[in-house]
PDB file of C-alpha atoms in Angstrom:
ATOM      1  CA  GLY A   1       1.353 -10.328  16.942  1.00 46.00           C
ATOM      2  CA  GLU A   2      -1.622  -9.833  15.429  1.00 60.00           C
ATOM      3  CA  ASP A   3      -2.718  -7.746  17.760  1.00 78.00           C
ATOM      4  CA  VAL A   4      -2.693  -4.365  18.852  1.00 90.00           C
ATOM      5  CA  GLU A   5      -2.040  -4.256  21.898  1.00 93.00           C
ATOM      6  CA  GLN A   6      -1.975  -1.437  25.274  1.00 94.00           C
ATOM      7  CA  SER A   7      -2.193  -1.746  29.131  1.00 90.00           C
ATOM      8  CA  LEU A   8      -5.719  -2.722  30.846  1.00 91.00           C
ATOM      9  CA  PHE A   9      -5.775   0.275  33.187  1.00 95.00           C
ATOM     10  CA  LEU A  10      -4.400   3.442  33.943  1.00 97.00           C
ATOM     11  CA  SER A  11      -4.166   5.339  38.082  1.00 97.00           C
ATOM     12  CA  VAL A  12      -3.813   9.190  37.965  1.00 97.00           C
ATOM     13  CA  ARG A  13      -3.313  12.252  40.735  1.00 97.00           C
ATOM     14  CA  GLU A  14      -5.431  14.758  38.986  1.00 97.00           C
ATOM     15  CA  GLY A  15      -2.843  17.958  38.019  1.00 97.00           C
ATOM     16  CA  ASP A  16       0.293  14.509  36.639  1.00 97.00           C
ATOM     17  CA  SER A  17       0.946  13.435  33.786  1.00 97.00           C
ATOM     18  CA  SER A  18      -0.485  10.309  31.554  1.00 97.00           C
ATOM     19  CA  VAL A  19       0.760   8.026  30.091  1.00 97.00           C
ATOM     20  CA  ILE A  20      -0.454   5.205  27.840  1.00 97.00           C
ATOM     21  CA  ASN A  21       1.613   3.325  25.229  1.00 97.00           C
ATOM     22  CA  CYS A  22       0.072   1.462  22.021  1.00 96.00           C
ATOM     23  CA  THR A  23       2.660  -1.474  20.808  1.00 95.00           C
ATOM     24  CA  TYR A  24       1.036  -2.093  17.254  1.00 91.00           C
ATOM     25  CA  THR A  25       1.771  -4.504  14.114  1.00 85.00           C
ATOM     26  CA  ASP A  26       1.545  -3.625  10.872  1.00 80.00           C
ATOM     27  CA  SER A  27       4.478  -1.339  10.314  1.00 74.00           C
ATOM     28  CA  SER A  28       3.426  -1.236   6.607  1.00 77.00           C
ATOM     29  CA  SER A  29      -0.127   1.753   8.620  1.00 76.00           C
ATOM     30  CA  THR A  30       0.062   4.657   7.919  1.00 80.00           C
ATOM     31  CA  TYR A  31      -2.429   6.607  10.719  1.00 86.00           C
ATOM     32  CA  LEU A  32      -1.870   5.135  14.355  1.00 90.00           C
ATOM     33  CA  TYR A  33      -4.884   6.836  16.339  1.00 92.00           C
ATOM     34  CA  TRP A  34      -5.720   7.095  20.293  1.00 94.00           C
ATOM     35  CA  TYR A  35      -9.481   7.536  20.287  1.00 94.00           C
ATOM     36  CA  LYS A  36     -11.083   8.425  23.359  1.00 95.00           C
ATOM     37  CA  GLN A  37     -14.548   6.118  24.547  1.00 92.00           C
ATOM     38  CA  GLU A  38     -16.590   8.549  27.649  1.00 91.00           C
ATOM     39  CA  PRO A  39     -19.206   5.257  29.808  1.00 85.00           C
ATOM     40  CA  GLY A  40     -22.198   4.623  27.178  1.00 80.00           C
ATOM     41  CA  ALA A  41     -20.663   7.190  24.122  1.00 83.00           C
ATOM     42  CA  GLY A  42     -19.208   7.128  20.830  1.00 84.00           C
ATOM     43  CA  LEU A  43     -15.480   7.261  20.722  1.00 88.00           C
ATOM     44  CA  GLN A  44     -13.976  10.819  19.608  1.00 90.00           C
ATOM     45  CA  LEU A  45     -10.857  10.662  17.699  1.00 89.00           C
ATOM     46  CA  LEU A  46      -8.394  12.886  19.790  1.00 92.00           C
ATOM     47  CA  THR A  47      -5.338  12.219  17.784  1.00 91.00           C
ATOM     48  CA  TYR A  48      -3.866  10.677  15.030  1.00 90.00           C
ATOM     49  CA  ILE A  49       0.546  10.786  12.844  1.00 91.00           C
ATOM     50  CA  PHE A  50       1.052   9.803   9.680  1.00 88.00           C
ATOM     51  CA  SER A  51       3.704   7.748  10.313  1.00 86.00           C
ATOM     52  CA  ASN A  52       6.658   9.355   8.795  1.00 88.00           C
ATOM     53  CA  MET A  53       6.490  11.723  12.009  1.00 91.00           C
ATOM     54  CA  ASP A  54       7.781  11.087  15.248  1.00 93.00           C
ATOM     55  CA  MET A  55       6.038  13.380  17.801  1.00 96.00           C
ATOM     56  CA  LYS A  56       2.663  15.298  17.290  1.00 95.00           C
ATOM     57  CA  GLN A  57       1.902  17.858  19.901  1.00 95.00           C
ATOM     58  CA  ASP A  58      -2.009  18.928  20.176  1.00 92.00           C
ATOM     59  CA  GLN A  59      -2.408  21.004  23.372  1.00 95.00           C
ATOM     60  CA  ARG A  60      -2.318  19.031  26.185  1.00 96.00           C
ATOM     61  CA  LEU A  61      -1.780  15.839  23.579  1.00 97.00           C
ATOM     62  CA  THR A  62       1.679  14.323  23.050  1.00 97.00           C
ATOM     63  CA  VAL A  63       1.394  11.275  20.283  1.00 97.00           C
ATOM     64  CA  LEU A  64       5.094  10.025  20.464  1.00 97.00           C
ATOM     65  CA  LEU A  65       5.801   7.123  17.217  1.00 95.00           C
ATOM     66  CA  ASN A  66       9.182   4.542  17.899  1.00 94.00           C
ATOM     67  CA  LYS A  67       8.247   3.048  13.964  1.00 91.00           C
ATOM     68  CA  LYS A  68      11.278   0.347  14.333  1.00 91.00           C
ATOM     69  CA  ASP A  69       9.938  -0.551  17.431  1.00 92.00           C
ATOM     70  CA  LYS A  70       5.805  -0.121  16.536  1.00 91.00           C
ATOM     71  CA  HIS A  71       5.881   1.868  19.534  1.00 94.00           C
ATOM     72  CA  LEU A  72       2.337   4.598  20.362  1.00 95.00           C
ATOM     73  CA  SER A  73       2.449   6.269  23.332  1.00 97.00           C
ATOM     74  CA  LEU A  74       0.057   9.313  24.251  1.00 97.00           C
ATOM     75  CA  ARG A  75       1.309  11.779  27.013  1.00 98.00           C
ATOM     76  CA  ILE A  76      -1.652  13.742  28.083  1.00 97.00           C
ATOM     77  CA  ALA A  77       0.214  17.367  30.135  1.00 97.00           C
ATOM     78  CA  ASP A  78      -2.142  18.008  33.859  1.00 97.00           C
ATOM     79  CA  THR A  79      -4.751  15.206  33.937  1.00 98.00           C
ATOM     80  CA  GLN A  80      -8.373  15.856  34.856  1.00 97.00           C
ATOM     81  CA  THR A  81     -11.307  14.532  36.133  1.00 95.00           C
ATOM     82  CA  GLY A  82     -12.605  15.016  32.800  1.00 94.00           C
ATOM     83  CA  ASP A  83      -9.637  13.185  31.260  1.00 96.00           C
ATOM     84  CA  SER A  84     -11.426   9.655  32.642  1.00 96.00           C
ATOM     85  CA  ALA A  85     -12.266   7.292  29.801  1.00 96.00           C
ATOM     86  CA  ILE A  86     -10.992   4.458  27.904  1.00 95.00           C
ATOM     87  CA  TYR A  87      -8.369   5.120  25.564  1.00 97.00           C
ATOM     88  CA  PHE A  88      -8.192   2.727  22.130  1.00 95.00           C
ATOM     89  CA  CYS A  89      -5.477   3.182  20.264  1.00 94.00           C
ATOM     90  CA  ALA A  90      -5.843   1.630  16.284  1.00 91.00           C
ATOM     91  CA  GLU A  91      -3.454   1.243  13.127  1.00 89.00           C
ATOM     92  CA  ASN A  92      -5.176   2.517   9.747  1.00 81.00           C
ATOM     93  CA  GLN A  93      -4.002  -1.260   7.767  1.00 70.00           C
ATOM     94  CA  ALA A  94      -5.035  -1.577   3.689  1.00 63.00           C
ATOM     95  CA  GLY A  95      -6.510   2.512   4.046  1.00 60.00           C
ATOM     96  CA  THR A  96     -10.260   0.780   4.271  1.00 70.00           C
ATOM     97  CA  ALA A  97     -10.907  -0.299   8.511  1.00 81.00           C
ATOM     98  CA  LEU A  98      -8.699   0.597  11.935  1.00 87.00           C
ATOM     99  CA  ILE A  99      -7.252  -2.009  13.973  1.00 88.00           C
ATOM    100  CA  PHE A 100      -8.190  -1.637  17.607  1.00 91.00           C
ATOM    101  CA  GLY A 101      -6.494  -2.276  20.981  1.00 92.00           C
ATOM    102  CA  LYS A 102      -8.809  -3.445  23.997  1.00 92.00           C
ATOM    103  CA  GLY A 103      -8.686   0.010  25.314  1.00 93.00           C
ATOM    104  CA  THR A 104      -6.305   1.204  28.015  1.00 96.00           C
ATOM    105  CA  THR A 105      -9.069   2.644  31.136  1.00 96.00           C
ATOM    106  CA  LEU A 106      -7.327   5.761  32.835  1.00 97.00           C
ATOM    107  CA  SER A 107      -8.978   6.568  36.007  1.00 97.00           C
ATOM    108  CA  VAL A 108      -8.064   9.743  37.596  1.00 97.00           C
ATOM    109  CA  SER A 109      -8.510  10.637  40.967  1.00 95.00           C
ATOM    110  CA  SER A 110      -8.197  14.147  42.681  1.00 89.00           C
TER     111      SER A 110
ATOM    112  CA  ASN B   1     -24.404  19.236  10.732  1.00 51.00           C
ATOM    113  CA  ALA B   2     -25.530  16.868  12.338  1.00 68.00           C
ATOM    114  CA  GLY B   3     -23.172  13.810  12.829  1.00 88.00           C
ATOM    115  CA  VAL B   4     -22.893   9.187  12.577  1.00 93.00           C
ATOM    116  CA  MET B   5     -27.153   9.112  13.221  1.00 94.00           C
ATOM    117  CA  GLN B   6     -27.217   5.066  15.006  1.00 96.00           C
ATOM    118  CA  ASN B   7     -30.537   3.872  16.523  1.00 96.00           C
ATOM    119  CA  PRO B   8     -32.300   2.897  17.830  1.00 97.00           C
ATOM    120  CA  ARG B   9     -29.037   3.667  20.556  1.00 95.00           C
ATOM    121  CA  HIS B  10     -30.484   0.775  22.934  1.00 96.00           C
ATOM    122  CA  LEU B  11     -32.391  -2.256  21.458  1.00 98.00           C
ATOM    123  CA  VAL B  12     -33.539  -5.641  23.166  1.00 98.00           C
ATOM    124  CA  ARG B  13     -33.923  -8.467  21.562  1.00 98.00           C
ATOM    125  CA  ARG B  14     -34.986 -12.464  22.376  1.00 98.00           C
ATOM    126  CA  ARG B  15     -33.118 -15.405  21.382  1.00 98.00           C
ATOM    127  CA  GLY B  16     -33.960 -16.226  17.459  1.00 98.00           C
ATOM    128  CA  GLN B  17     -35.685 -12.254  16.579  1.00 98.00           C
ATOM    129  CA  GLU B  18     -33.494 -10.614  14.768  1.00 98.00           C
ATOM    130  CA  ALA B  19     -32.244  -7.301  15.001  1.00 98.00           C
ATOM    131  CA  ARG B  20     -32.063  -4.165  12.815  1.00 98.00           C
ATOM    132  CA  LEU B  21     -29.424  -1.596  13.653  1.00 98.00           C
ATOM    133  CA  ARG B  22     -30.000   1.852  11.966  1.00 98.00           C
ATOM    134  CA  CYS B  23     -26.758   4.325  10.657  1.00 97.00           C
ATOM    135  CA  SER B  24     -27.239   7.011   8.961  1.00 97.00           C
ATOM    136  CA  PRO B  25     -23.423   8.814   7.879  1.00 95.00           C
ATOM    137  CA  MET B  26     -22.294  12.771   7.694  1.00 92.00           C
ATOM    138  CA  LYS B  27     -24.339  15.041   5.755  1.00 90.00           C
ATOM    139  CA  GLY B  28     -21.684  13.714   1.696  1.00 87.00           C
ATOM    140  CA  HIS B  29     -19.841  11.245   3.383  1.00 89.00           C
ATOM    141  CA  SER B  30     -20.860   7.739   1.248  1.00 90.00           C
ATOM    142  CA  HIS B  31     -18.421   5.948   2.563  1.00 90.00           C
ATOM    143  CA  VAL B  32     -19.702   3.779   6.391  1.00 93.00           C
ATOM    144  CA  TYR B  33     -17.835   1.097   8.239  1.00 93.00           C
ATOM    145  CA  TRP B  34     -19.933  -0.869  11.196  1.00 96.00           C
ATOM    146  CA  TYR B  35     -17.830  -2.110  13.692  1.00 96.00           C
ATOM    147  CA  ARG B  36     -18.976  -4.337  16.660  1.00 96.00           C
ATOM    148  CA  GLN B  37     -17.599  -4.317  20.284  1.00 93.00           C
ATOM    149  CA  LEU B  38     -18.336  -7.061  23.288  1.00 90.00           C
ATOM    150  CA  PRO B  39     -17.845  -6.412  26.198  1.00 84.00           C
ATOM    151  CA  GLU B  40     -14.294  -5.074  27.678  1.00 79.00           C
ATOM    152  CA  GLU B  41     -12.629  -5.131  23.707  1.00 82.00           C
ATOM    153  CA  GLY B  42     -11.019  -2.963  21.456  1.00 84.00           C
ATOM    154  CA  LEU B  43     -13.622  -2.058  18.392  1.00 91.00           C
ATOM    155  CA  LYS B  44     -13.837  -5.264  16.192  1.00 93.00           C
ATOM    156  CA  PHE B  45     -13.860  -4.156  12.045  1.00 93.00           C
ATOM    157  CA  MET B  46     -17.086  -6.227  10.205  1.00 95.00           C
ATOM    158  CA  VAL B  47     -17.605  -4.008   6.942  1.00 95.00           C
ATOM    159  CA  TYR B  48     -17.371  -1.545   4.622  1.00 93.00           C
ATOM    160  CA  LEU B  49     -19.773  -0.600   2.312  1.00 94.00           C
ATOM    161  CA  GLN B  50     -19.836   2.771  -0.166  1.00 92.00           C
ATOM    162  CA  LYS B  51     -23.407   3.771  -1.842  1.00 90.00           C
ATOM    163  CA  GLU B  52     -24.993   0.141  -2.882  1.00 90.00           C
ATOM    164  CA  ASN B  53     -22.076  -1.630  -2.876  1.00 93.00           C
ATOM    165  CA  ILE B  54     -20.221  -4.032  -0.609  1.00 94.00           C
ATOM    166  CA  ILE B  55     -16.503  -3.525  -0.488  1.00 91.00           C
ATOM    167  CA  ASP B  56     -15.156  -5.354   1.897  1.00 91.00           C
ATOM    168  CA  GLU B  57     -17.045  -7.647   4.376  1.00 93.00           C
ATOM    169  CA  SER B  58     -14.111 -10.020   5.146  1.00 91.00           C
ATOM    170  CA  GLY B  59     -15.555  -8.919   9.208  1.00 93.00           C
ATOM    171  CA  MET B  60     -18.694 -10.371   8.996  1.00 95.00           C
ATOM    172  CA  PRO B  61     -19.492 -13.237  10.382  1.00 94.00           C
ATOM    173  CA  LYS B  62     -20.518 -15.774   7.336  1.00 91.00           C
ATOM    174  CA  GLU B  63     -23.976 -16.822   9.203  1.00 95.00           C
ATOM    175  CA  ARG B  64     -26.913 -14.557  10.056  1.00 98.00           C
ATOM    176  CA  PHE B  65     -24.735 -10.859   9.890  1.00 98.00           C
ATOM    177  CA  SER B  66     -25.446  -9.035   6.581  1.00 97.00           C
ATOM    178  CA  ALA B  67     -25.291  -4.993   5.433  1.00 97.00           C
ATOM    179  CA  GLU B  68     -26.601  -2.436   2.877  1.00 97.00           C
ATOM    180  CA  PHE B  69     -26.123   0.565   2.054  1.00 96.00           C
ATOM    181  CA  PRO B  70     -29.274   1.575  -0.660  1.00 94.00           C
ATOM    182  CA  LYS B  71     -29.056   4.960  -3.138  1.00 91.00           C
ATOM    183  CA  GLU B  72     -31.721   6.613  -0.554  1.00 91.00           C
ATOM    184  CA  GLY B  73     -31.500   5.605   3.593  1.00 93.00           C
ATOM    185  CA  PRO B  74     -29.549   4.787   5.886  1.00 96.00           C
ATOM    186  CA  SER B  75     -27.059   2.061   6.926  1.00 97.00           C
ATOM    187  CA  ILE B  76     -29.049  -1.414   7.731  1.00 98.00           C
ATOM    188  CA  LEU B  77     -26.643  -3.889  10.037  1.00 98.00           C
ATOM    189  CA  ARG B  78     -29.415  -6.744   9.979  1.00 98.00           C
ATOM    190  CA  ILE B  79     -28.204  -9.705  12.442  1.00 98.00           C
ATOM    191  CA  GLN B  80     -30.790 -12.512  12.105  1.00 98.00           C
ATOM    192  CA  GLN B  81     -31.653 -14.875  14.604  1.00 98.00           C
ATOM    193  CA  VAL B  82     -29.702 -13.622  17.165  1.00 98.00           C
ATOM    194  CA  VAL B  83     -28.075 -15.372  20.336  1.00 97.00           C
ATOM    195  CA  ARG B  84     -26.373 -13.903  23.490  1.00 96.00           C
ATOM    196  CA  GLY B  85     -22.890 -14.175  21.671  1.00 95.00           C
ATOM    197  CA  ASP B  86     -24.232 -11.203  19.370  1.00 96.00           C
ATOM    198  CA  SER B  87     -24.784  -8.737  22.945  1.00 96.00           C
ATOM    199  CA  ALA B  88     -22.786  -6.102  21.646  1.00 96.00           C
ATOM    200  CA  ALA B  89     -22.696  -2.252  21.088  1.00 95.00           C
ATOM    201  CA  TYR B  90     -22.872  -1.632  17.457  1.00 97.00           C
ATOM    202  CA  PHE B  91     -20.559   1.472  16.024  1.00 95.00           C
ATOM    203  CA  CYS B  92     -20.979   3.138  13.003  1.00 95.00           C
ATOM    204  CA  ALA B  93     -18.025   4.958  10.901  1.00 92.00           C
ATOM    205  CA  SER B  94     -18.922   7.781   7.814  1.00 91.00           C
ATOM    206  CA  SER B  95     -16.221   9.064   6.183  1.00 86.00           C
ATOM    207  CA  PRO B  96     -16.066  11.113   3.002  1.00 84.00           C
ATOM    208  CA  ARG B  97     -14.028   8.621   0.666  1.00 76.00           C
ATOM    209  CA  GLN B  98     -12.091   5.532   0.926  1.00 72.00           C
ATOM    210  CA  GLY B  99     -10.220   4.645   4.353  1.00 65.00           C
ATOM    211  CA  HIS B 100      -9.694   6.696   7.274  1.00 65.00           C
ATOM    212  CA  GLY B 101      -6.703   7.937   6.464  1.00 63.00           C
ATOM    213  CA  ASP B 102      -5.946  11.590   7.996  1.00 61.00           C
ATOM    214  CA  THR B 103      -9.733  11.826   6.757  1.00 64.00           C
ATOM    215  CA  GLU B 104     -12.135  11.663  10.496  1.00 69.00           C
ATOM    216  CA  ALA B 105     -13.434   8.831   9.772  1.00 76.00           C
ATOM    217  CA  PHE B 106     -16.413  10.255  11.910  1.00 85.00           C
ATOM    218  CA  PHE B 107     -18.203   7.422  14.825  1.00 90.00           C
ATOM    219  CA  GLY B 108     -21.346   7.731  15.605  1.00 92.00           C
ATOM    220  CA  GLN B 109     -22.562   6.802  18.936  1.00 92.00           C
ATOM    221  CA  GLY B 110     -23.671   2.964  18.761  1.00 94.00           C
ATOM    222  CA  THR B 111     -26.094   0.887  19.234  1.00 97.00           C
ATOM    223  CA  ARG B 112     -25.563  -1.413  22.462  1.00 96.00           C
ATOM    224  CA  LEU B 113     -28.116  -4.536  21.755  1.00 97.00           C
ATOM    225  CA  THR B 114     -28.756  -7.665  24.038  1.00 97.00           C
ATOM    226  CA  VAL B 115     -30.052  -9.940  23.314  1.00 97.00           C
ATOM    227  CA  VAL B 116     -32.174 -11.894  26.555  1.00 97.00           C
TER     228      VAL B 116
END
């Protein structure tokens, strides 16, 4: 397909791990990104991964990349209520602009 | 170093009016991207500009929309004769070189346009 696909909603309990999945479109994309958007705010870059990597870890965040299946995931360990937001997966095609998914709304309950 | 500054944060226009959205990139950044976010959608690329040049406008609607990034001053996204379907959040991002790449393209807070 031509769209970056994400599941729309994820609900977890505080302290649990969250896994947000994404399927991207272009196997030649060199960078893949995860952005966080809180209500009424702009986008905050959480992390990115270069396409020749399988995994990247940054504190509570772990990104896994499966190039064969064009699948990207973001794992948030020990999810907190402050992690509640919309998470966007994006790929960098042709070095110019980002192609975004529709976003996954993460809801964290205490 | 202030981040990417967009103004206004909120803009209300009546149908048929013009909307001007401004984006001041981060200091030292000469590349600007505009994206539009429709309600409950992801961001869609509109246009990519360098100082005084439009590099890629493949995401811009062919009519009523224009963008510029003059040598001095902010980048402007202009929407003429707005319609209700233009209601959206418009985000600007800037980077020091072409493409988002491994360089974080910093996003502004966005301008939320409401057409009534």
